[in-house]
Backbone as a printed PyTorch tensor [residue, N CA C, xyz], in Angstrom:
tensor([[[-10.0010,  -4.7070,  24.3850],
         [ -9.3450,  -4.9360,  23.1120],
         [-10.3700,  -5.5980,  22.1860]],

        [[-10.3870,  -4.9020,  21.0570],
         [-11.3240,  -6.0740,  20.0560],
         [-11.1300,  -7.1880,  19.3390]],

        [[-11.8500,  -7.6200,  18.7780],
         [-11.2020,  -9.1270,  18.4430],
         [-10.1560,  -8.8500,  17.2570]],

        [[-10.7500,  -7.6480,  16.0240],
         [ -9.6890,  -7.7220,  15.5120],
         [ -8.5310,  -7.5780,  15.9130]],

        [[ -8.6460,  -6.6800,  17.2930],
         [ -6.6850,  -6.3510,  17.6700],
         [ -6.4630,  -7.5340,  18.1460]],

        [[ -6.8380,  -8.3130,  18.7090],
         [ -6.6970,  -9.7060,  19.7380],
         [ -5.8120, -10.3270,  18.1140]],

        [[ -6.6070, -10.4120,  17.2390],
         [ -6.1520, -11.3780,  16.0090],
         [ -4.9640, -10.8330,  15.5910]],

        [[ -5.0640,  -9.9760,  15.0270],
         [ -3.6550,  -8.7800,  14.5880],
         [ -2.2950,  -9.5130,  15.6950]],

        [[ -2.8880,  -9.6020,  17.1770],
         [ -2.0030,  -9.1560,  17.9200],
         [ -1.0640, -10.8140,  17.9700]],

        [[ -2.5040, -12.1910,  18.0510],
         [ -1.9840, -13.4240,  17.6000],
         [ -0.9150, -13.4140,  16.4740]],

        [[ -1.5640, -13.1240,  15.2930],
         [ -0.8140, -12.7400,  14.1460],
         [  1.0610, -12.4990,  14.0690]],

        [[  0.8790, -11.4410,  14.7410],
         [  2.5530, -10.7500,  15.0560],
         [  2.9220, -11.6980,  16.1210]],

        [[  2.6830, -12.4370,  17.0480],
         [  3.2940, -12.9290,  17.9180],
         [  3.5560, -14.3780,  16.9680]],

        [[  2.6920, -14.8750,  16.5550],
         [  2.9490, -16.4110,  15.8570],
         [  4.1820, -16.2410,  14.7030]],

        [[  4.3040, -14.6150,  14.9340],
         [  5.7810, -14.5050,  13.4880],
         [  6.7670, -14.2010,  14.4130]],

        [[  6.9180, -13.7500,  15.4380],
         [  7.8910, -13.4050,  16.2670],
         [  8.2610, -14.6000,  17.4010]],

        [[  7.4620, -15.0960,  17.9030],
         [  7.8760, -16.3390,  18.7620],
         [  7.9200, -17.6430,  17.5480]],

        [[  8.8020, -18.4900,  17.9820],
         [  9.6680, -19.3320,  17.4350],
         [  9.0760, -20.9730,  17.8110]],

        [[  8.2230, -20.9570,  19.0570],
         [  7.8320, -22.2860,  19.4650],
         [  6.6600, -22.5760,  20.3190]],

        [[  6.2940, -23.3400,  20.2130],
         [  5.1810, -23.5550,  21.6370],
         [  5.1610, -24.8390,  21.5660]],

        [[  3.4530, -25.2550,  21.7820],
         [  3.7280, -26.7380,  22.0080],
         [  1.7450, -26.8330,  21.3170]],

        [[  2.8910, -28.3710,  20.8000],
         [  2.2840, -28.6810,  19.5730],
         [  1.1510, -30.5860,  20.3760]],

        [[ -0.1030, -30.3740,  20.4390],
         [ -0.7170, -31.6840,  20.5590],
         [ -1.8460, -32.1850,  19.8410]],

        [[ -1.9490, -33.3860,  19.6690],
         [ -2.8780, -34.2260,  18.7640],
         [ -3.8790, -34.3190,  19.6990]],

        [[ -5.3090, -34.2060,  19.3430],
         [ -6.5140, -34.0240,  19.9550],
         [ -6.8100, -35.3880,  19.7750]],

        [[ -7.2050, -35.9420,  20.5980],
         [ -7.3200, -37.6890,  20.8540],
         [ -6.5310, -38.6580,  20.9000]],

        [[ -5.1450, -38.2400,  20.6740],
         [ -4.3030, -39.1470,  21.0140],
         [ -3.6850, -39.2960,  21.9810]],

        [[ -3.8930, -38.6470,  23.0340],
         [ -3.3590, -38.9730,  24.6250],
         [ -2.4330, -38.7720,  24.5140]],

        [[ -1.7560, -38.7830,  25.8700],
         [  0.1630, -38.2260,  25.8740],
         [ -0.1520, -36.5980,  26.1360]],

        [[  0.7060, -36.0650,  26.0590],
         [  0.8470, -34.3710,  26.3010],
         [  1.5130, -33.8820,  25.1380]],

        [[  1.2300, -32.7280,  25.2660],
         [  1.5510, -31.6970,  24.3130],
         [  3.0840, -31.7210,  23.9550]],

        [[  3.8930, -31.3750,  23.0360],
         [  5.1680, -31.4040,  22.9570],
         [  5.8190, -30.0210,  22.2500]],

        [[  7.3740, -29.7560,  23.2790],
         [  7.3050, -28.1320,  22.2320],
         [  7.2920, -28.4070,  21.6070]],

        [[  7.7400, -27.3810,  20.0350],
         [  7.8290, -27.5240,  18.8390],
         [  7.8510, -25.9210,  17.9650]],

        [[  9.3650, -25.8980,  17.1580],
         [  9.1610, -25.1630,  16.8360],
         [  8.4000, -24.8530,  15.3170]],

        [[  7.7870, -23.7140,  15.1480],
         [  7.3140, -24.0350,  14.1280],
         [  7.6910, -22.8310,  12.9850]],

        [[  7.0920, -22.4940,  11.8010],
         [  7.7880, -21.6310,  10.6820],
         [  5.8710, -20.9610,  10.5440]],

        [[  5.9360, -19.7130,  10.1750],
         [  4.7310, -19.0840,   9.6470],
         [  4.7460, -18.1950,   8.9310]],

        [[  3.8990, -17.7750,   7.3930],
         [  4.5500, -16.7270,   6.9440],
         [  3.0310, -15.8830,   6.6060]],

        [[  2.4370, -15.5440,   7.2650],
         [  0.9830, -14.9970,   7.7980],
         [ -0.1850, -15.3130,   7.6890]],

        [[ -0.9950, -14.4170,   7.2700],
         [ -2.7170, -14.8970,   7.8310],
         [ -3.2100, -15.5330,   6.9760]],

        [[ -3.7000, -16.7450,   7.0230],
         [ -4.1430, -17.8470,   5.6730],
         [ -2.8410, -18.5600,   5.0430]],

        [[ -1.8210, -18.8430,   6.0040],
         [ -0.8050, -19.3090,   5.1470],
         [ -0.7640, -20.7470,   6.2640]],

        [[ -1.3660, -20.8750,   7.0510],
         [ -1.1990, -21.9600,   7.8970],
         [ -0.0320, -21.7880,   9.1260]],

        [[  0.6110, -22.9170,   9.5550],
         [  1.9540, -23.0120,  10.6590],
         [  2.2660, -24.5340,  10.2380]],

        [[  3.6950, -24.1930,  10.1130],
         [  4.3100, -25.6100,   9.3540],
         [  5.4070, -26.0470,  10.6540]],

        [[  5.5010, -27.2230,  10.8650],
         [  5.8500, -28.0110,  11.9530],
         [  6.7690, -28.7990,  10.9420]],

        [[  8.0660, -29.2610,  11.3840],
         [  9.1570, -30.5470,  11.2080],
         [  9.2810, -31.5290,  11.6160]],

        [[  8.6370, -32.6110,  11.8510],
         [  8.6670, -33.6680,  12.3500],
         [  9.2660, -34.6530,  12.6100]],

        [[ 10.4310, -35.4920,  13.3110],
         [ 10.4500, -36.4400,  13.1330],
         [ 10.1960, -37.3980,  12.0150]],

        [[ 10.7390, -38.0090,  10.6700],
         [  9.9320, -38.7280,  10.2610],
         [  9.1410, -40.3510,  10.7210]],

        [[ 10.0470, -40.6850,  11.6290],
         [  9.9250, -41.9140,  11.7590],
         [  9.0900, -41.8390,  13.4810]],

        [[  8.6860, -41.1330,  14.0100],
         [  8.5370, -40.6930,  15.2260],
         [  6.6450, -41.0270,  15.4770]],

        [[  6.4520, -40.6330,  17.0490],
         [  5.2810, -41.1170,  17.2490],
         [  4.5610, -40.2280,  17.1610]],

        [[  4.7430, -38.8990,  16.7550],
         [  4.1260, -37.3390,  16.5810],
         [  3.3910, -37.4870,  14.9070]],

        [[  4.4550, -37.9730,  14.1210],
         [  3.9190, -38.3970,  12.6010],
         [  2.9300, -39.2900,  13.0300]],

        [[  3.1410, -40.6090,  13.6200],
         [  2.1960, -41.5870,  13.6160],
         [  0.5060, -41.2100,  14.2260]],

        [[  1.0120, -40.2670,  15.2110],
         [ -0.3100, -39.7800,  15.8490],
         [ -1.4320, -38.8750,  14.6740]],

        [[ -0.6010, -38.2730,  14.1640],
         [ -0.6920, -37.2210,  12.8480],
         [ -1.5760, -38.2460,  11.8890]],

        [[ -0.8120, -39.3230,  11.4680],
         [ -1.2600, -40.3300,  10.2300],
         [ -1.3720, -39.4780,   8.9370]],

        [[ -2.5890, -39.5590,   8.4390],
         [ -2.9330, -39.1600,   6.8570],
         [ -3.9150, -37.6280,   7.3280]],

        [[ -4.1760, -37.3190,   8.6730],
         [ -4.7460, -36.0150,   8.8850],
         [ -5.0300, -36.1790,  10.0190]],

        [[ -5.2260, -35.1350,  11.5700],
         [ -5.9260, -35.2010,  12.6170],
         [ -6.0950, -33.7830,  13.0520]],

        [[ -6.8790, -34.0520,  14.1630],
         [ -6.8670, -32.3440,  14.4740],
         [ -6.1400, -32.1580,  15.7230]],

        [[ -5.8310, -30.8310,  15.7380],
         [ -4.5970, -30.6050,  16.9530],
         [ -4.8650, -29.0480,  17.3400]],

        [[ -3.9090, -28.7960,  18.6630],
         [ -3.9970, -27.6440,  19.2780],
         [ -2.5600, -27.2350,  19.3360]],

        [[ -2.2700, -26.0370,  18.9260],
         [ -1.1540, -25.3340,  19.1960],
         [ -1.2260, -24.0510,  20.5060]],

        [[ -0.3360, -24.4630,  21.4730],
         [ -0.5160, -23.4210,  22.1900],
         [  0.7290, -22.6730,  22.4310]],

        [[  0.4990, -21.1920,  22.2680],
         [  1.4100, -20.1580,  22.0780],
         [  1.6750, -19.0440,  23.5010]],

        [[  2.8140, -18.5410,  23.9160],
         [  2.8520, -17.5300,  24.5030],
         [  3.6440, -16.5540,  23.9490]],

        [[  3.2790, -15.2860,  24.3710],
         [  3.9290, -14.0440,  23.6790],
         [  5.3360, -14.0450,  24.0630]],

        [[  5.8120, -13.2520,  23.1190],
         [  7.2330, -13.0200,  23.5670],
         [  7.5640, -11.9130,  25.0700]],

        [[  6.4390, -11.3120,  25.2930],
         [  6.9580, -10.7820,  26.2720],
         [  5.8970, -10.9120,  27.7540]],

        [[  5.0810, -12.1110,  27.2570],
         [  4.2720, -12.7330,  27.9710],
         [  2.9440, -12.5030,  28.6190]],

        [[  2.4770, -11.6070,  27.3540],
         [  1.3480, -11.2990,  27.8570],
         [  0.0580, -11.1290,  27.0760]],

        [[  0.2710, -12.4240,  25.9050],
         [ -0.1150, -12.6330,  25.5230],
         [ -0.2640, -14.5780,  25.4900]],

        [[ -1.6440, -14.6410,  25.6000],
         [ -1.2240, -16.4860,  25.5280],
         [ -2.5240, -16.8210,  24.6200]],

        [[ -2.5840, -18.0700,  23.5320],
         [ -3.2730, -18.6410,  22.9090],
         [ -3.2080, -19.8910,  22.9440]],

        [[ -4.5590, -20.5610,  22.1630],
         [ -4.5030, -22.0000,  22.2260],
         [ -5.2000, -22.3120,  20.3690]],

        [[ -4.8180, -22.4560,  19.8240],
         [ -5.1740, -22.1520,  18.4850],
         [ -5.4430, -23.9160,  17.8680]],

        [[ -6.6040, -24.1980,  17.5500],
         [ -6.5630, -25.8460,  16.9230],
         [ -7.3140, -25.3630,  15.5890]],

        [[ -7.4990, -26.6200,  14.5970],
         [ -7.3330, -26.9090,  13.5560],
         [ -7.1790, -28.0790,  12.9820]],

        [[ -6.8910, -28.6620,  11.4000],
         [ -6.5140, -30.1430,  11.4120],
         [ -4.7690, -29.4640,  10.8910]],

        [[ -4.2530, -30.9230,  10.9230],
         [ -2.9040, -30.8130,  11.0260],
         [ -2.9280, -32.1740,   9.9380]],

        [[ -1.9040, -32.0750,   9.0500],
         [ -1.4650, -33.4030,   7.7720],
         [ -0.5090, -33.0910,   7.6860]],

        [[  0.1740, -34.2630,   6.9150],
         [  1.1810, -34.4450,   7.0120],
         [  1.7850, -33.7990,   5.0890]],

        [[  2.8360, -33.2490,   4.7920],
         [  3.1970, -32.7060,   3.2110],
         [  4.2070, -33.3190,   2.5550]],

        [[  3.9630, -34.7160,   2.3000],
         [  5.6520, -34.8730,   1.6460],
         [  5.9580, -34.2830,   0.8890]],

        [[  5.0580, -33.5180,  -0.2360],
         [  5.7870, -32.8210,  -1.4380],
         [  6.4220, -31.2620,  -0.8930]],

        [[  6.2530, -31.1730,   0.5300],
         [  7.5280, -30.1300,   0.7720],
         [  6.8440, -28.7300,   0.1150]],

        [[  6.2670, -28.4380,  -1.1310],
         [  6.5200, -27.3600,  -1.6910],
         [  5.9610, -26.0840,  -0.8380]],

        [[  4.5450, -26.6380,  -0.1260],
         [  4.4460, -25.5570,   0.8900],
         [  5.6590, -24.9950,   1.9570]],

        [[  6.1680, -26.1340,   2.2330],
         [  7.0460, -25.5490,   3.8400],
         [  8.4650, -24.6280,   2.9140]],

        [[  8.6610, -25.1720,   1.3040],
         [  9.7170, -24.3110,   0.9730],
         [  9.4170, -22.9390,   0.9070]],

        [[  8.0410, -22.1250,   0.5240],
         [  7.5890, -20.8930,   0.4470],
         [  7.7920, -20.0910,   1.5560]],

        [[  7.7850, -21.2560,   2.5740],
         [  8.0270, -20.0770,   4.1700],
         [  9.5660, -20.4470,   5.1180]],

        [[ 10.2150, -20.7810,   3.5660],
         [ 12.1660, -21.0380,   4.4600],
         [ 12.4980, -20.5880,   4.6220]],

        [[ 13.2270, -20.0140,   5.4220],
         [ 13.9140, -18.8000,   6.1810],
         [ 15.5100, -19.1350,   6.3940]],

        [[ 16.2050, -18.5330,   6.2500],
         [ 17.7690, -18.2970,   7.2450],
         [ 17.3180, -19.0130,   8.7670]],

        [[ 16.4520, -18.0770,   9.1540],
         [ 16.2650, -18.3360,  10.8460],
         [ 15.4610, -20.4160,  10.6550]],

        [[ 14.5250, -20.4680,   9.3620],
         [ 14.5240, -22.0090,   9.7160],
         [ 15.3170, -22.9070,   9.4320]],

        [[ 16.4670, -22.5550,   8.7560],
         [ 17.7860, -23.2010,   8.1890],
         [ 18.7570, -23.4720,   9.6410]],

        [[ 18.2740, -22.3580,  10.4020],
         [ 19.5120, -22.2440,  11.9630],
         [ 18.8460, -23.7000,  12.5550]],

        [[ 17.0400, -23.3260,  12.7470],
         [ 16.7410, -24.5370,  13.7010],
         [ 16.7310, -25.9560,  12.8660]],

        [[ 16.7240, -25.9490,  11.2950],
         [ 16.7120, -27.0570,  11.0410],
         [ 17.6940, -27.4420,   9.9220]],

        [[ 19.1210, -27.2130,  10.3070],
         [ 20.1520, -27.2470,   9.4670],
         [ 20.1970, -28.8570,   8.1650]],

        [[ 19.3830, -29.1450,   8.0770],
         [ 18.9580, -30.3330,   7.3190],
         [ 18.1730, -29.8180,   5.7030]],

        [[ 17.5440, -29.0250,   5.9590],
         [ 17.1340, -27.8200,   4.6540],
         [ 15.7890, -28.8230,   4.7050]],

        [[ 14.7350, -28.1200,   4.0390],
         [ 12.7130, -28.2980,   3.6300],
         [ 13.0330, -30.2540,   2.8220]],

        [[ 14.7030, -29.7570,   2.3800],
         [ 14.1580, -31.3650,   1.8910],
         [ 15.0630, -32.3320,   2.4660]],

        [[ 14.6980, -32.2420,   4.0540],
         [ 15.7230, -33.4250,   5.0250],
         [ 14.9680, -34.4920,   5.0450]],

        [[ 15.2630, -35.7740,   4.7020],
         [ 14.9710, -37.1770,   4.6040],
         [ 14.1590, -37.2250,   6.0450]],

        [[ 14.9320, -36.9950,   7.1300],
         [ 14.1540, -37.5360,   8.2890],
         [ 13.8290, -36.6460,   9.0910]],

        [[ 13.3240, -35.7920,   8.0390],
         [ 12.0690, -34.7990,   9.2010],
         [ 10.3670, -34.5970,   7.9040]],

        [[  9.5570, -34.9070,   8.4640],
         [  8.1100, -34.8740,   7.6540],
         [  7.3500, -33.4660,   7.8610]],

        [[  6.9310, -32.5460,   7.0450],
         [  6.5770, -31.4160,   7.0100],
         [  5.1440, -31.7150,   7.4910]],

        [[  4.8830, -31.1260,   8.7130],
         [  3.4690, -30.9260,   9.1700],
         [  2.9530, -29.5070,   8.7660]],

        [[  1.4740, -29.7360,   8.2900],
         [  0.4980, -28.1190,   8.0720],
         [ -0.4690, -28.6360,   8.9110]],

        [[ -0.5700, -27.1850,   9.5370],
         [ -1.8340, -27.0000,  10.7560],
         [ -2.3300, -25.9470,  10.0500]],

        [[ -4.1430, -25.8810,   9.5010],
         [ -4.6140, -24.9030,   9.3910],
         [ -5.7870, -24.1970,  10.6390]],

        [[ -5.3100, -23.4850,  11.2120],
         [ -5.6080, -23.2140,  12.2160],
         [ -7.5290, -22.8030,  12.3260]],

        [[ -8.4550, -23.1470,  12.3910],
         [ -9.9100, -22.6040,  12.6560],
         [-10.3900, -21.9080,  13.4630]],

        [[-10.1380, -21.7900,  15.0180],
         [-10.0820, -21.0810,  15.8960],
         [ -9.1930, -20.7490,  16.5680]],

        [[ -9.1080, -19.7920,  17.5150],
         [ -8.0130, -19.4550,  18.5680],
         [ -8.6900, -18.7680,  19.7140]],

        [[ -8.3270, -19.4400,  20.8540],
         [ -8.6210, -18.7070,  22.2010],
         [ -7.5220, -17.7340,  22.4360]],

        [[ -7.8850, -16.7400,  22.9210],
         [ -6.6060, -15.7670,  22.8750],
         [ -6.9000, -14.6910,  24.6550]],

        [[ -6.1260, -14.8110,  25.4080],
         [ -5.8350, -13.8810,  26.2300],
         [ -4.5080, -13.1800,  26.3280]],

        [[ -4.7420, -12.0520,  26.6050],
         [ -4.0370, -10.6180,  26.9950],
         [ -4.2380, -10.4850,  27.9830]],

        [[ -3.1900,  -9.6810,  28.9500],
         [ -2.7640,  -9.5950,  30.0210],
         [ -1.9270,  -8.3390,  30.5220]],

        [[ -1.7680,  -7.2170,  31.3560],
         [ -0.7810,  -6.6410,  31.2250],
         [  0.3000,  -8.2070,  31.8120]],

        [[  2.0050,  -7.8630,  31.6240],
         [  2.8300,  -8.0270,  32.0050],
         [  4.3450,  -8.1260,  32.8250]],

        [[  3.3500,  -6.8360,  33.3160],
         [  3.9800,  -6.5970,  35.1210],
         [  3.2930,  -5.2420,  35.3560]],

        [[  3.1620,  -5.8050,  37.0490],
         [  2.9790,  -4.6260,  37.8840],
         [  4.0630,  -2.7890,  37.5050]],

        [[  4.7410,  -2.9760,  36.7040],
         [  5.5320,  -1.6550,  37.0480],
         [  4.9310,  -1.3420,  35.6820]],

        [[  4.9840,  -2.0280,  34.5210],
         [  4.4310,  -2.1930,  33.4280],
         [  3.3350,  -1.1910,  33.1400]],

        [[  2.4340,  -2.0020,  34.4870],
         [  1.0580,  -1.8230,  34.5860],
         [  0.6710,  -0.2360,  34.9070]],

        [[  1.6770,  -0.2630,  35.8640],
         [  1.4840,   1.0710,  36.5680],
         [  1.6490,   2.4190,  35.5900]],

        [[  2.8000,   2.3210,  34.7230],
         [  3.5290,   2.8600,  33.7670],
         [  2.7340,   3.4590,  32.3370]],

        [[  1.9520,   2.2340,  32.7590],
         [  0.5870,   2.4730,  31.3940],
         [ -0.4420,   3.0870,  31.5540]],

        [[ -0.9080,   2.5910,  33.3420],
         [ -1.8530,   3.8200,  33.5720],
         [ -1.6200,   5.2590,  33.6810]],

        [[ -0.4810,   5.5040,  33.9110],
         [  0.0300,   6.7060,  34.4250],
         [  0.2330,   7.4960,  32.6440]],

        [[  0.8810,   6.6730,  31.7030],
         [  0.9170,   7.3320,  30.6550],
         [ -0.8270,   7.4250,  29.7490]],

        [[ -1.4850,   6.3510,  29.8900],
         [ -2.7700,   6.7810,  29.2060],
         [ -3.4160,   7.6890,  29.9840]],

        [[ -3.1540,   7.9220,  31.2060],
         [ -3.7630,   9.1890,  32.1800],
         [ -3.5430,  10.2530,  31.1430]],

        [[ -2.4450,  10.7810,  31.1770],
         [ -1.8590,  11.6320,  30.3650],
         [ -2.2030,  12.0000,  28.9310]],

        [[ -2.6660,  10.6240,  28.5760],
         [ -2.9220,  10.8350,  27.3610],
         [ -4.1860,  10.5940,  26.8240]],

        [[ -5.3550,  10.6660,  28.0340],
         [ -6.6000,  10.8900,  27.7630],
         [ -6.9570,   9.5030,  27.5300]],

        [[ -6.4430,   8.5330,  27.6950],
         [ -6.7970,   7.2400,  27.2280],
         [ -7.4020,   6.3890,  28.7850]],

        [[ -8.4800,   5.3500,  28.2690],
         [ -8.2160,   4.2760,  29.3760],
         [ -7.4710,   3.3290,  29.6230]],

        [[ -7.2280,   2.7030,  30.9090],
         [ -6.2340,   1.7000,  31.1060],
         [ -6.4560,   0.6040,  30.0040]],

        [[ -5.3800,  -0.2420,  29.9810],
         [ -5.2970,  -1.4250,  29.2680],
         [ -5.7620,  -2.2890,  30.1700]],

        [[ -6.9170,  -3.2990,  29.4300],
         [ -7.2880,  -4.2230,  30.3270],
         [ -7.0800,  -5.6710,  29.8350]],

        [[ -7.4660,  -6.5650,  30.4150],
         [ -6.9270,  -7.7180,  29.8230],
         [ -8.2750,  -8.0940,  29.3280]],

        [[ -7.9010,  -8.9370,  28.4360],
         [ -8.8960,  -9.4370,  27.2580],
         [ -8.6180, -11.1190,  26.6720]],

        [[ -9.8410, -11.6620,  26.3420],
         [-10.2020, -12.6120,  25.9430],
         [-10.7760, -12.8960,  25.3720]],

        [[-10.9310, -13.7630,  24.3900],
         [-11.8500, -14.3270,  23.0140],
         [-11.7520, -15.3430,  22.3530]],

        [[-12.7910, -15.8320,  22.2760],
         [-12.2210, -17.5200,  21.1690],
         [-12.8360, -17.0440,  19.8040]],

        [[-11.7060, -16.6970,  19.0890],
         [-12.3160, -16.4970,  17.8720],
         [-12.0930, -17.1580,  16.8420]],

        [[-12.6550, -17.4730,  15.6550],
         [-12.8530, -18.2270,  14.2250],
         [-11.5460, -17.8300,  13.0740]],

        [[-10.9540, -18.4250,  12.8330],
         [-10.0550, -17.5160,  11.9920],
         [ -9.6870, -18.4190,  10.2460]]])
């Protein structure tokens, strides 16, 4: 797979999956889920925070962090970092509100006690995988057919 499909393929999954887990690079502790909102390439990933919480505090006035993602049908996994700040003026996270972010965060872009996090993402490690043996089998047997080679799994840390 090439890197552009690897990216493409990040891309569609960071709009279709709903959460992963969200950690501050030097602040110890572990990663925490988190769902997040995205509305595509160069638009960042906006996080809800807690306002009063130790995820903001770790955050402060800017830090850098890792988001790590799995595909929706799991066969795809990333680890994507970047710096991450904090937005009180909201106006970014309103551009990417959704129905579906209204379900997870029935409080609306301007809830008192949640703080809008932006992660602009710089790199991403990205592996592909098939996702099952029958899957697998299914694919070789149809790219046989169709003059193609198998799907193989793939990896890349790329710049984005």
């Amino acid at each position: 797979m090439t890197d552009d499909a690897l990216r493409r393929a990040l891309l569609a999954e960071l709009a279709v999956v709903q959460a992963g887990l969200l950690g501050i690079i030097g602040a110890g502790g572990h990663p925490r889920p988190m769902y997040h909102l995205f509305a595509g390439e160069g638009a960042g990933i906006w996080f809800l925070a807690p306002a009063h919480g130790d995820l903001l505090a770790s955050v402060g006035r800017g830090a850098a962090a890792r988001f790590c993602l799995t595909g929706h049908r799991h066969d795809l996994f990333a680890s994507l970092t970047g710096p991450i700040r904090p937005v009180p003026d909201r106006r970014g996270l309103e551009s990417v509100w959704s129905p579906m972010a209204e379900a997870l965060f029935p409080g609306g872009p301007g809830d008192p006690d949640r703080m809008p996090l932006h992660l602009t993402p710089t790199e991403a490690a990205i592996w592909t995988a098939p996702h099952s043996a029958v899957v697998t089998g299914m694919a070789l047997v149809l790219s046989g057919l169709a003059g193609q080679g198998e799907r193989a799994a793939a990896h890349a840390i790329l710049p984005l």
